[in-house]
Amino acid sequence: GTVNITILNNRQYCVILDPLDDKGKPQLGKKILVKGETFFFLRPGERLEKGIQNVYVLGDNEALLLRARETYTENGTKHAPGDRWMIYGPADYIPAVEVEIVEKRRAIPLSDNEGIYVRDITTGKVRSVVGKSYMLLPNEELWAKSLPDTVEELLLK
C-alpha cells in the first residue's frame, strides 16, 4: 500500500501511537510527541492519535484546564494521575503525551450588578462571585442555581 508523508508546520504537532524502536520493534501502548516544523512517514503499525493538531494559542484572559493521565513532571512540579492544573495565557501550548486538555477557559467579565455561582469540586461548597472579572480555578466549575418556576416567569418579563 501507499503511505502518505506527514508534514507539520511550526504551529502544529501530532502524537504517534505504538511507535517502532530503533530496531524496528513496535512499542505497543507507547506514545511519542512530534512537534513541527518537520516531515516523516508513518512506519508499519504506527498511527496518529487525533491526526495533525494545531498549537493551542491563549490570549490574555484565557487558560487551559489540564489533567494528568499518568505521573508527569513539568518545570519541577510533579503531577500525579488525575491532578488538575491550569496554563494561563498569553502563551502557546503543546500538551505532553501524559497530559490531556479538559477544556479551554475564558475569564468571565461581570459588571457591578452581575454575579455567578462557583462550586469547588473538592469540597462541594458553592459561593458567589459578584462585580469583577473572574477566571475559574482548576478545582472550580460554574454552578447553576435552580429557581422556582414562578421566579423564572418573573425574570422573563
Short mmCIF file of N, CA, C and O in Angstrom, two decimals, residues 22-153:
data_model
loop_
_atom_site.label_atom_id
_atom_site.label_comp_id
_atom_site.label_asym_id
_atom_site.label_seq_id
_atom_site.Cartn_x
_atom_site.Cartn_y
_atom_site.Cartn_z
N ASP A 22 14.35 1.69 17.67
CA ASP A 22 15.47 1.75 16.73
C ASP A 22 15.68 0.45 15.96
O ASP A 22 16.19 0.44 14.85
N LYS A 23 15.28 -0.67 16.58
CA LYS A 23 15.47 -1.98 15.94
C LYS A 23 14.24 -2.41 15.14
O LYS A 23 14.20 -3.52 14.62
N GLY A 24 13.21 -1.54 15.07
CA GLY A 24 12.02 -1.85 14.30
C GLY A 24 10.96 -2.64 15.04
O GLY A 24 10.01 -3.12 14.44
N LYS A 25 11.11 -2.77 16.37
CA LYS A 25 10.11 -3.49 17.17
C LYS A 25 9.04 -2.52 17.64
O LYS A 25 9.36 -1.42 18.12
N PRO A 26 7.77 -2.91 17.54
CA PRO A 26 6.71 -2.00 17.98
C PRO A 26 6.70 -1.83 19.50
O PRO A 26 6.87 -2.78 20.24
N GLN A 27 6.52 -0.59 19.93
CA GLN A 27 6.42 -0.24 21.35
C GLN A 27 4.94 -0.04 21.66
O GLN A 27 4.45 1.08 21.72
N LEU A 28 4.22 -1.14 21.81
CA LEU A 28 2.77 -1.09 21.98
C LEU A 28 2.39 -0.32 23.23
O LEU A 28 2.96 -0.52 24.29
N GLY A 29 1.41 0.58 23.09
CA GLY A 29 0.93 1.38 24.21
C GLY A 29 1.74 2.64 24.46
O GLY A 29 1.35 3.48 25.26
N LYS A 30 2.87 2.79 23.80
CA LYS A 30 3.70 3.98 23.97
C LYS A 30 3.23 5.08 23.03
O LYS A 30 2.61 4.81 22.01
N LYS A 31 3.54 6.32 23.38
CA LYS A 31 3.19 7.47 22.55
C LYS A 31 4.41 8.36 22.41
O LYS A 31 5.19 8.50 23.36
N ILE A 32 4.55 8.97 21.24
CA ILE A 32 5.63 9.93 21.01
C ILE A 32 5.04 11.23 20.48
O ILE A 32 4.24 11.21 19.55
N LEU A 33 5.44 12.35 21.10
CA LEU A 33 5.02 13.67 20.66
C LEU A 33 6.00 14.17 19.61
O LEU A 33 7.21 14.15 19.82
N VAL A 34 5.47 14.60 18.45
CA VAL A 34 6.30 15.16 17.38
C VAL A 34 5.84 16.60 17.15
O VAL A 34 4.66 16.82 16.85
N LYS A 35 6.78 17.55 17.29
CA LYS A 35 6.47 18.97 17.08
C LYS A 35 7.01 19.40 15.73
O LYS A 35 8.05 18.93 15.29
N GLY A 36 6.25 20.30 15.06
CA GLY A 36 6.71 20.85 13.78
C GLY A 36 7.78 21.88 14.02
O GLY A 36 7.98 22.33 15.14
N GLU A 37 8.50 22.19 13.08
CA GLU A 37 8.37 22.02 11.66
C GLU A 37 9.17 20.78 11.25
O GLU A 37 10.37 20.71 11.48
N THR A 38 8.49 19.77 10.66
CA THR A 38 9.14 18.53 10.26
C THR A 38 8.26 17.77 9.29
O THR A 38 7.12 18.13 9.04
N PHE A 39 8.81 16.68 8.75
CA PHE A 39 8.03 15.76 7.93
C PHE A 39 8.57 14.36 8.14
O PHE A 39 9.74 14.17 8.47
N PHE A 40 7.68 13.36 8.01
CA PHE A 40 8.08 11.97 8.24
C PHE A 40 7.03 11.04 7.64
O PHE A 40 5.92 11.45 7.31
N PHE A 41 7.40 9.78 7.51
CA PHE A 41 6.47 8.73 7.08
C PHE A 41 6.14 7.88 8.30
O PHE A 41 7.01 7.58 9.10
N LEU A 42 4.87 7.50 8.42
CA LEU A 42 4.49 6.55 9.46
C LEU A 42 5.00 5.17 9.05
O LEU A 42 4.87 4.77 7.90
N ARG A 43 5.58 4.45 10.01
CA ARG A 43 6.09 3.12 9.73
C ARG A 43 5.00 2.09 10.03
O ARG A 43 3.99 2.41 10.66
N PRO A 44 5.16 0.84 9.59
CA PRO A 44 4.12 -0.18 9.79
C PRO A 44 3.70 -0.31 11.25
O PRO A 44 4.55 -0.41 12.13
N GLY A 45 2.40 -0.27 11.50
CA GLY A 45 1.84 -0.39 12.85
C GLY A 45 1.67 0.93 13.57
O GLY A 45 0.95 1.01 14.56
N GLU A 46 2.33 1.98 13.10
CA GLU A 46 2.18 3.29 13.73
C GLU A 46 0.93 3.98 13.21
O GLU A 46 0.52 3.76 12.08
N ARG A 47 0.35 4.82 14.08
CA ARG A 47 -0.80 5.63 13.66
C ARG A 47 -0.81 6.91 14.47
O ARG A 47 -0.13 7.00 15.50
N LEU A 48 -1.55 7.90 13.98
CA LEU A 48 -1.63 9.19 14.67
C LEU A 48 -2.84 9.22 15.59
O LEU A 48 -3.93 8.80 15.22
N GLU A 49 -2.64 9.76 16.80
CA GLU A 49 -3.74 9.98 17.73
C GLU A 49 -4.34 11.35 17.39
O GLU A 49 -3.65 12.36 17.44
N LYS A 50 -5.59 11.39 16.99
CA LYS A 50 -6.31 12.64 16.65
C LYS A 50 -5.70 13.39 15.47
O LYS A 50 -5.96 14.57 15.29
N GLY A 51 -4.85 12.76 14.68
CA GLY A 51 -4.29 13.40 13.48
C GLY A 51 -3.35 14.55 13.80
O GLY A 51 -2.80 14.64 14.88
N ILE A 52 -3.17 15.43 12.81
CA ILE A 52 -2.32 16.60 12.98
C ILE A 52 -3.13 17.67 13.71
O ILE A 52 -4.26 17.98 13.33
N GLN A 53 -2.55 18.23 14.79
CA GLN A 53 -3.27 19.22 15.60
C GLN A 53 -2.50 20.54 15.63
O GLN A 53 -1.28 20.55 15.50
N ASN A 54 -3.25 21.61 15.82
CA ASN A 54 -2.64 22.94 15.90
C ASN A 54 -2.24 23.25 17.34
O ASN A 54 -2.89 22.81 18.29
N VAL A 55 -1.18 24.05 17.48
CA VAL A 55 -0.73 24.53 18.78
C VAL A 55 -1.87 25.34 19.41
O VAL A 55 -2.57 26.08 18.72
N TYR A 56 -2.07 25.19 20.73
CA TYR A 56 -3.08 26.00 21.43
C TYR A 56 -2.51 27.39 21.67
O TYR A 56 -1.43 27.53 22.25
N VAL A 57 -3.23 28.41 21.21
CA VAL A 57 -2.81 29.80 21.39
C VAL A 57 -3.77 30.43 22.39
O VAL A 57 -4.97 30.48 22.16
N LEU A 58 -3.21 30.93 23.50
CA LEU A 58 -4.01 31.50 24.57
C LEU A 58 -3.81 33.01 24.62
O LEU A 58 -2.68 33.49 24.60
N GLY A 59 -4.92 33.74 24.72
CA GLY A 59 -4.88 35.19 24.89
C GLY A 59 -4.72 35.57 26.35
O GLY A 59 -4.60 34.71 27.23
N ASP A 60 -4.76 36.88 26.63
CA ASP A 60 -4.57 37.38 27.99
C ASP A 60 -5.57 36.83 29.00
O ASP A 60 -5.21 36.56 30.13
N ASN A 61 -6.82 36.68 28.59
CA ASN A 61 -7.88 36.27 29.52
C ASN A 61 -8.30 34.82 29.30
O ASN A 61 -9.43 34.45 29.60
N GLU A 62 -7.39 33.99 28.80
CA GLU A 62 -7.71 32.59 28.53
C GLU A 62 -6.77 31.66 29.29
O GLU A 62 -5.66 32.05 29.65
N ALA A 63 -7.23 30.42 29.48
CA ALA A 63 -6.42 29.40 30.15
C ALA A 63 -6.86 28.02 29.68
O ALA A 63 -7.98 27.86 29.18
N LEU A 64 -5.99 27.06 29.83
CA LEU A 64 -6.32 25.66 29.54
C LEU A 64 -6.36 24.89 30.84
O LEU A 64 -5.42 24.97 31.64
N LEU A 65 -7.45 24.13 31.05
CA LEU A 65 -7.55 23.24 32.20
C LEU A 65 -6.97 21.90 31.77
O LEU A 65 -7.43 21.31 30.79
N LEU A 66 -5.95 21.45 32.48
CA LEU A 66 -5.24 20.22 32.13
C LEU A 66 -5.43 19.16 33.20
O LEU A 66 -5.64 19.48 34.37
N ARG A 67 -5.32 17.87 32.78
CA ARG A 67 -5.39 16.75 33.73
C ARG A 67 -4.29 15.76 33.36
O ARG A 67 -4.10 15.44 32.19
N ALA A 68 -3.58 15.26 34.37
CA ALA A 68 -2.51 14.30 34.13
C ALA A 68 -3.10 12.91 33.90
O ALA A 68 -3.93 12.44 34.69
N ARG A 69 -2.71 12.26 32.78
CA ARG A 69 -3.12 10.88 32.50
C ARG A 69 -2.25 9.90 33.28
O ARG A 69 -2.69 8.81 33.62
N GLU A 70 -1.01 10.28 33.49
CA GLU A 70 -0.05 9.48 34.25
C GLU A 70 0.90 10.43 34.95
O GLU A 70 0.82 11.64 34.74
N THR A 71 1.79 9.91 35.79
CA THR A 71 2.72 10.76 36.52
C THR A 71 3.52 11.62 35.55
O THR A 71 4.03 11.12 34.56
N TYR A 72 3.57 12.92 35.85
CA TYR A 72 4.17 13.87 34.92
C TYR A 72 4.86 14.99 35.70
O TYR A 72 4.32 15.49 36.68
N THR A 73 6.07 15.34 35.28
CA THR A 73 6.81 16.44 35.92
C THR A 73 6.98 17.56 34.90
O THR A 73 7.43 17.33 33.78
N GLU A 74 6.60 18.78 35.32
CA GLU A 74 6.68 19.95 34.44
C GLU A 74 7.25 21.11 35.24
O GLU A 74 6.69 21.47 36.28
N ASN A 75 8.38 21.67 34.77
CA ASN A 75 9.04 22.80 35.45
C ASN A 75 9.27 22.53 36.93
O ASN A 75 9.05 23.38 37.78
N GLY A 76 9.65 21.30 37.27
CA GLY A 76 9.93 20.93 38.66
C GLY A 76 8.71 20.58 39.49
O GLY A 76 8.83 20.20 40.65
N THR A 77 7.51 20.71 38.92
CA THR A 77 6.28 20.36 39.63
C THR A 77 5.84 18.97 39.21
O THR A 77 5.67 18.71 38.02
N LYS A 78 5.63 18.09 40.20
CA LYS A 78 5.21 16.72 39.89
C LYS A 78 3.69 16.62 39.97
O LYS A 78 3.09 17.08 40.93
N HIS A 79 3.08 16.04 38.93
CA HIS A 79 1.64 15.87 38.89
C HIS A 79 1.33 14.38 38.90
O HIS A 79 1.85 13.63 38.08
N ALA A 80 0.46 13.96 39.83
CA ALA A 80 0.03 12.56 39.91
C ALA A 80 -1.12 12.35 38.93
O ALA A 80 -1.78 13.30 38.52
N PRO A 81 -1.38 11.10 38.53
CA PRO A 81 -2.51 10.85 37.63
C PRO A 81 -3.81 11.40 38.22
O PRO A 81 -4.10 11.21 39.40
N GLY A 82 -4.57 12.13 37.39
CA GLY A 82 -5.83 12.73 37.83
C GLY A 82 -5.71 14.16 38.33
O GLY A 82 -6.71 14.84 38.48
N ASP A 83 -4.48 14.62 38.61
CA ASP A 83 -4.28 16.01 39.05
C ASP A 83 -4.77 16.97 37.98
O ASP A 83 -4.61 16.72 36.80
N ARG A 84 -5.33 18.09 38.43
CA ARG A 84 -5.79 19.14 37.51
C ARG A 84 -5.02 20.41 37.80
O ARG A 84 -4.78 20.76 38.95
N TRP A 85 -4.63 21.12 36.74
CA TRP A 85 -3.97 22.41 36.87
C TRP A 85 -4.23 23.22 35.61
O TRP A 85 -4.82 22.72 34.67
N MET A 86 -3.81 24.48 35.64
CA MET A 86 -4.10 25.35 34.50
C MET A 86 -2.84 26.03 33.98
O MET A 86 -1.92 26.32 34.74
N ILE A 87 -2.84 26.26 32.67
CA ILE A 87 -1.82 27.05 31.99
C ILE A 87 -2.52 28.35 31.57
O ILE A 87 -3.54 28.30 30.89
N TYR A 88 -1.98 29.49 31.99
CA TYR A 88 -2.61 30.77 31.72
C TYR A 88 -1.93 31.48 30.56
O TYR A 88 -0.72 31.38 30.37
N GLY A 89 -2.74 32.23 29.77
CA GLY A 89 -2.22 32.99 28.65
C GLY A 89 -1.66 34.31 29.12
O GLY A 89 -1.83 34.69 30.28
N PRO A 90 -1.02 35.06 28.25
CA PRO A 90 -0.78 34.72 26.85
C PRO A 90 0.33 33.68 26.71
O PRO A 90 1.37 33.80 27.35
N ALA A 91 0.08 32.66 25.90
CA ALA A 91 1.05 31.59 25.71
C ALA A 91 0.65 30.71 24.53
O ALA A 91 -0.52 30.69 24.12
N ASP A 92 1.63 30.00 24.01
CA ASP A 92 1.40 28.91 23.06
C ASP A 92 1.64 27.64 23.85
O ASP A 92 2.57 27.58 24.66
N TYR A 93 0.81 26.60 23.64
CA TYR A 93 0.95 25.38 24.43
C TYR A 93 0.77 24.15 23.57
O TYR A 93 -0.17 24.06 22.78
N ILE A 94 1.67 23.20 23.75
CA ILE A 94 1.56 21.87 23.14
C ILE A 94 1.54 20.88 24.30
O ILE A 94 2.50 20.80 25.07
N PRO A 95 0.44 20.12 24.47
CA PRO A 95 0.36 19.20 25.60
C PRO A 95 1.31 18.01 25.45
O PRO A 95 1.46 17.47 24.36
N ALA A 96 1.94 17.62 26.55
CA ALA A 96 2.77 16.42 26.57
C ALA A 96 1.86 15.19 26.44
O ALA A 96 0.64 15.29 26.67
N VAL A 97 2.42 14.04 26.12
CA VAL A 97 1.59 12.84 25.94
C VAL A 97 0.96 12.38 27.26
O VAL A 97 -0.07 11.70 27.25
N GLU A 98 1.53 12.79 28.39
CA GLU A 98 0.99 12.41 29.70
C GLU A 98 -0.15 13.31 30.15
O GLU A 98 -0.74 13.09 31.20
N VAL A 99 -0.46 14.35 29.35
CA VAL A 99 -1.43 15.38 29.75
C VAL A 99 -2.62 15.39 28.79
O VAL A 99 -2.45 15.25 27.59
N GLU A 100 -3.82 15.54 29.34
CA GLU A 100 -4.99 15.74 28.49
C GLU A 100 -5.58 17.12 28.77
O GLU A 100 -5.53 17.61 29.91
N ILE A 101 -6.10 17.74 27.73
CA ILE A 101 -6.73 19.05 27.87
C ILE A 101 -8.21 18.83 28.16
O ILE A 101 -8.91 18.23 27.35
N VAL A 102 -8.66 19.29 29.32
CA VAL A 102 -10.05 19.12 29.72
C VAL A 102 -10.92 20.15 29.01
O VAL A 102 -11.94 19.81 28.41
N GLU A 103 -10.52 21.43 29.08
CA GLU A 103 -11.27 22.49 28.41
C GLU A 103 -10.44 23.76 28.34
O GLU A 103 -9.46 23.93 29.06
N LYS A 104 -10.87 24.64 27.43
CA LYS A 104 -10.29 25.98 27.32
C LYS A 104 -11.22 26.92 28.07
O LYS A 104 -12.43 26.89 27.86
N ARG A 105 -10.67 27.72 28.97
CA ARG A 105 -11.49 28.62 29.78
C ARG A 105 -11.16 30.08 29.46
O ARG A 105 -10.04 30.40 29.10
N ARG A 106 -12.19 30.91 29.64
CA ARG A 106 -12.02 32.36 29.47
C ARG A 106 -12.46 33.03 30.78
O ARG A 106 -13.36 32.54 31.47
N ALA A 107 -11.85 34.16 31.07
CA ALA A 107 -12.28 34.95 32.23
C ALA A 107 -13.71 35.41 31.97
O ALA A 107 -14.08 35.74 30.85
N ILE A 108 -14.52 35.40 33.01
CA ILE A 108 -15.93 35.78 32.90
C ILE A 108 -16.06 37.23 33.38
O ILE A 108 -15.88 37.52 34.56
N PRO A 109 -16.35 38.16 32.44
CA PRO A 109 -16.47 39.57 32.86
C PRO A 109 -17.83 39.80 33.53
O PRO A 109 -18.86 39.41 33.00
N LEU A 110 -17.82 40.43 34.69
CA LEU A 110 -19.05 40.71 35.44
C LEU A 110 -19.09 42.19 35.80
O LEU A 110 -18.10 42.73 36.30
N SER A 111 -20.24 42.82 35.57
CA SER A 111 -20.39 44.22 35.99
C SER A 111 -20.78 44.24 37.47
O SER A 111 -20.96 43.20 38.10
N ASP A 112 -20.95 45.44 38.03
CA ASP A 112 -21.21 45.58 39.46
C ASP A 112 -22.47 44.85 39.93
O ASP A 112 -22.53 44.40 41.07
N ASN A 113 -23.48 44.75 39.06
CA ASN A 113 -24.74 44.12 39.48
C ASN A 113 -24.90 42.71 38.89
O ASN A 113 -26.00 42.18 38.87
N GLU A 114 -23.81 42.10 38.41
CA GLU A 114 -23.87 40.74 37.89
C GLU A 114 -23.05 39.81 38.77
O GLU A 114 -22.09 40.23 39.41
N GLY A 115 -23.45 38.54 38.77
CA GLY A 115 -22.71 37.58 39.57
C GLY A 115 -22.85 36.17 39.02
O GLY A 115 -23.70 35.89 38.17
N ILE A 116 -22.00 35.29 39.50
CA ILE A 116 -22.05 33.87 39.13
C ILE A 116 -21.90 33.04 40.40
O ILE A 116 -21.37 33.52 41.41
N TYR A 117 -22.38 31.80 40.33
CA TYR A 117 -22.15 30.85 41.41
C TYR A 117 -21.01 29.93 40.98
O TYR A 117 -20.99 29.44 39.86
N VAL A 118 -20.07 29.73 41.90
CA VAL A 118 -18.90 28.90 41.63
C VAL A 118 -18.88 27.77 42.66
O VAL A 118 -19.02 28.02 43.86
N ARG A 119 -18.73 26.53 42.17
CA ARG A 119 -18.70 25.35 43.05
C ARG A 119 -17.29 24.78 43.09
O ARG A 119 -16.68 24.54 42.05
N ASP A 120 -16.78 24.58 44.30
CA ASP A 120 -15.49 23.92 44.49
C ASP A 120 -15.73 22.41 44.38
O ASP A 120 -16.47 21.85 45.19
N ILE A 121 -15.12 21.75 43.40
CA ILE A 121 -15.43 20.33 43.18
C ILE A 121 -14.76 19.41 44.20
O ILE A 121 -15.13 18.25 44.31
N THR A 122 -13.80 19.91 44.99
CA THR A 122 -13.19 19.07 46.02
C THR A 122 -13.98 19.11 47.32
O THR A 122 -14.10 18.09 47.99
N THR A 123 -14.54 20.27 47.68
CA THR A 123 -15.29 20.39 48.93
C THR A 123 -16.79 20.40 48.71
O THR A 123 -17.55 20.12 49.63
N GLY A 124 -17.24 20.77 47.51
CA GLY A 124 -18.67 20.87 47.23
C GLY A 124 -19.27 22.20 47.62
O GLY A 124 -20.45 22.44 47.40
N LYS A 125 -18.48 23.09 48.21
CA LYS A 125 -19.00 24.39 48.64
C LYS A 125 -19.30 25.27 47.43
O LYS A 125 -18.55 25.31 46.47
N VAL A 126 -20.42 25.99 47.53
CA VAL A 126 -20.83 26.91 46.47
C VAL A 126 -20.73 28.32 47.03
O VAL A 126 -21.15 28.59 48.15
N ARG A 127 -20.14 29.22 46.24
CA ARG A 127 -20.04 30.62 46.65
C ARG A 127 -20.38 31.50 45.46
O ARG A 127 -20.39 31.05 44.33
N SER A 128 -20.67 32.76 45.76
CA SER A 128 -20.99 33.69 44.68
C SER A 128 -19.81 34.64 44.44
O SER A 128 -19.08 34.97 45.37
N VAL A 129 -19.65 35.01 43.18
CA VAL A 129 -18.64 35.99 42.80
C VAL A 129 -19.41 37.12 42.11
O VAL A 129 -20.16 36.87 41.16
N VAL A 130 -19.24 38.35 42.59
CA VAL A 130 -20.02 39.48 42.09
C VAL A 130 -19.12 40.64 41.71
O VAL A 130 -18.17 40.95 42.43
N GLY A 131 -19.42 41.26 40.56
CA GLY A 131 -18.85 42.56 40.22
C GLY A 131 -17.39 42.62 39.82
O GLY A 131 -16.79 43.68 39.95
N LYS A 132 -16.80 41.52 39.36
CA LYS A 132 -15.42 41.58 38.89
C LYS A 132 -15.21 40.50 37.84
O LYS A 132 -15.97 39.54 37.76
N SER A 133 -14.18 40.67 37.04
CA SER A 133 -13.84 39.64 36.07
C SER A 133 -13.26 38.45 36.82
O SER A 133 -12.42 38.63 37.71
N TYR A 134 -13.71 37.23 36.50
CA TYR A 134 -13.29 36.07 37.28
C TYR A 134 -12.89 34.90 36.38
O TYR A 134 -13.62 34.54 35.46
N MET A 135 -11.73 34.32 36.66
CA MET A 135 -11.28 33.11 35.98
C MET A 135 -11.44 31.95 36.96
O MET A 135 -10.92 32.00 38.09
N LEU A 136 -12.17 30.92 36.55
CA LEU A 136 -12.34 29.75 37.40
C LEU A 136 -11.00 29.11 37.70
O LEU A 136 -10.12 29.06 36.84
N LEU A 137 -10.83 28.61 38.91
CA LEU A 137 -9.62 27.90 39.30
C LEU A 137 -9.71 26.45 38.82
O LEU A 137 -10.79 25.98 38.46
N PRO A 138 -8.60 25.69 38.85
CA PRO A 138 -8.63 24.30 38.37
C PRO A 138 -9.64 23.40 39.09
O PRO A 138 -10.18 22.47 38.50
N ASN A 139 -9.91 23.70 40.36
CA ASN A 139 -10.84 22.86 41.13
C ASN A 139 -12.24 23.48 41.24
O ASN A 139 -12.99 23.17 42.15
N GLU A 140 -12.58 24.37 40.31
CA GLU A 140 -13.89 25.03 40.35
C GLU A 140 -14.66 24.82 39.06
O GLU A 140 -14.07 24.58 38.00
N GLU A 141 -15.98 24.93 39.17
CA GLU A 141 -16.85 24.88 38.00
C GLU A 141 -18.01 25.84 38.22
O GLU A 141 -18.34 26.18 39.36
N LEU A 142 -18.62 26.29 37.11
CA LEU A 142 -19.81 27.12 37.24
C LEU A 142 -20.94 26.27 37.79
O LEU A 142 -21.07 25.10 37.44
N TRP A 143 -21.75 26.86 38.66
CA TRP A 143 -22.85 26.12 39.26
C TRP A 143 -24.14 26.85 38.93
O TRP A 143 -24.24 28.07 39.12
N ALA A 144 -25.11 26.12 38.41
CA ALA A 144 -26.40 26.71 38.04
C ALA A 144 -27.39 26.51 39.18
O ALA A 144 -27.63 25.38 39.61
N LYS A 145 -27.92 27.61 39.67
CA LYS A 145 -28.91 27.54 40.74
C LYS A 145 -30.28 27.36 40.11
O LYS A 145 -30.66 28.10 39.21
N SER A 146 -30.99 26.35 40.58
CA SER A 146 -32.34 26.14 40.04
C SER A 146 -33.32 27.04 40.79
O SER A 146 -33.30 27.12 42.02
N LEU A 147 -34.15 27.73 40.02
CA LEU A 147 -35.12 28.67 40.60
C LEU A 147 -36.53 28.10 40.42
O LEU A 147 -36.80 27.38 39.45
N PRO A 148 -37.45 28.45 41.34
CA PRO A 148 -38.84 28.02 41.16
C PRO A 148 -39.42 28.59 39.86
O PRO A 148 -38.98 29.64 39.37
N ASP A 149 -40.40 27.90 39.28
CA ASP A 149 -41.00 28.32 38.01
C ASP A 149 -41.55 29.74 38.06
O ASP A 149 -41.44 30.49 37.09
N THR A 150 -42.12 30.13 39.21
CA THR A 150 -42.69 31.48 39.32
C THR A 150 -41.60 32.55 39.20
O THR A 150 -41.80 33.59 38.57
N VAL A 151 -40.45 32.30 39.78
CA VAL A 151 -39.33 33.25 39.69
C VAL A 151 -38.83 33.31 38.26
O VAL A 151 -38.55 34.40 37.73
N GLU A 152 -38.71 32.16 37.59
CA GLU A 152 -38.27 32.12 36.18
C GLU A 152 -39.21 32.95 35.32
O GLU A 152 -38.77 33.69 34.45
N GLU A 153 -40.53 32.82 35.55
CA GLU A 153 -41.52 33.57 34.77
C GLU A 153 -41.37 35.08 35.00
O GLU A 153 -41.45 35.87 34.06
#
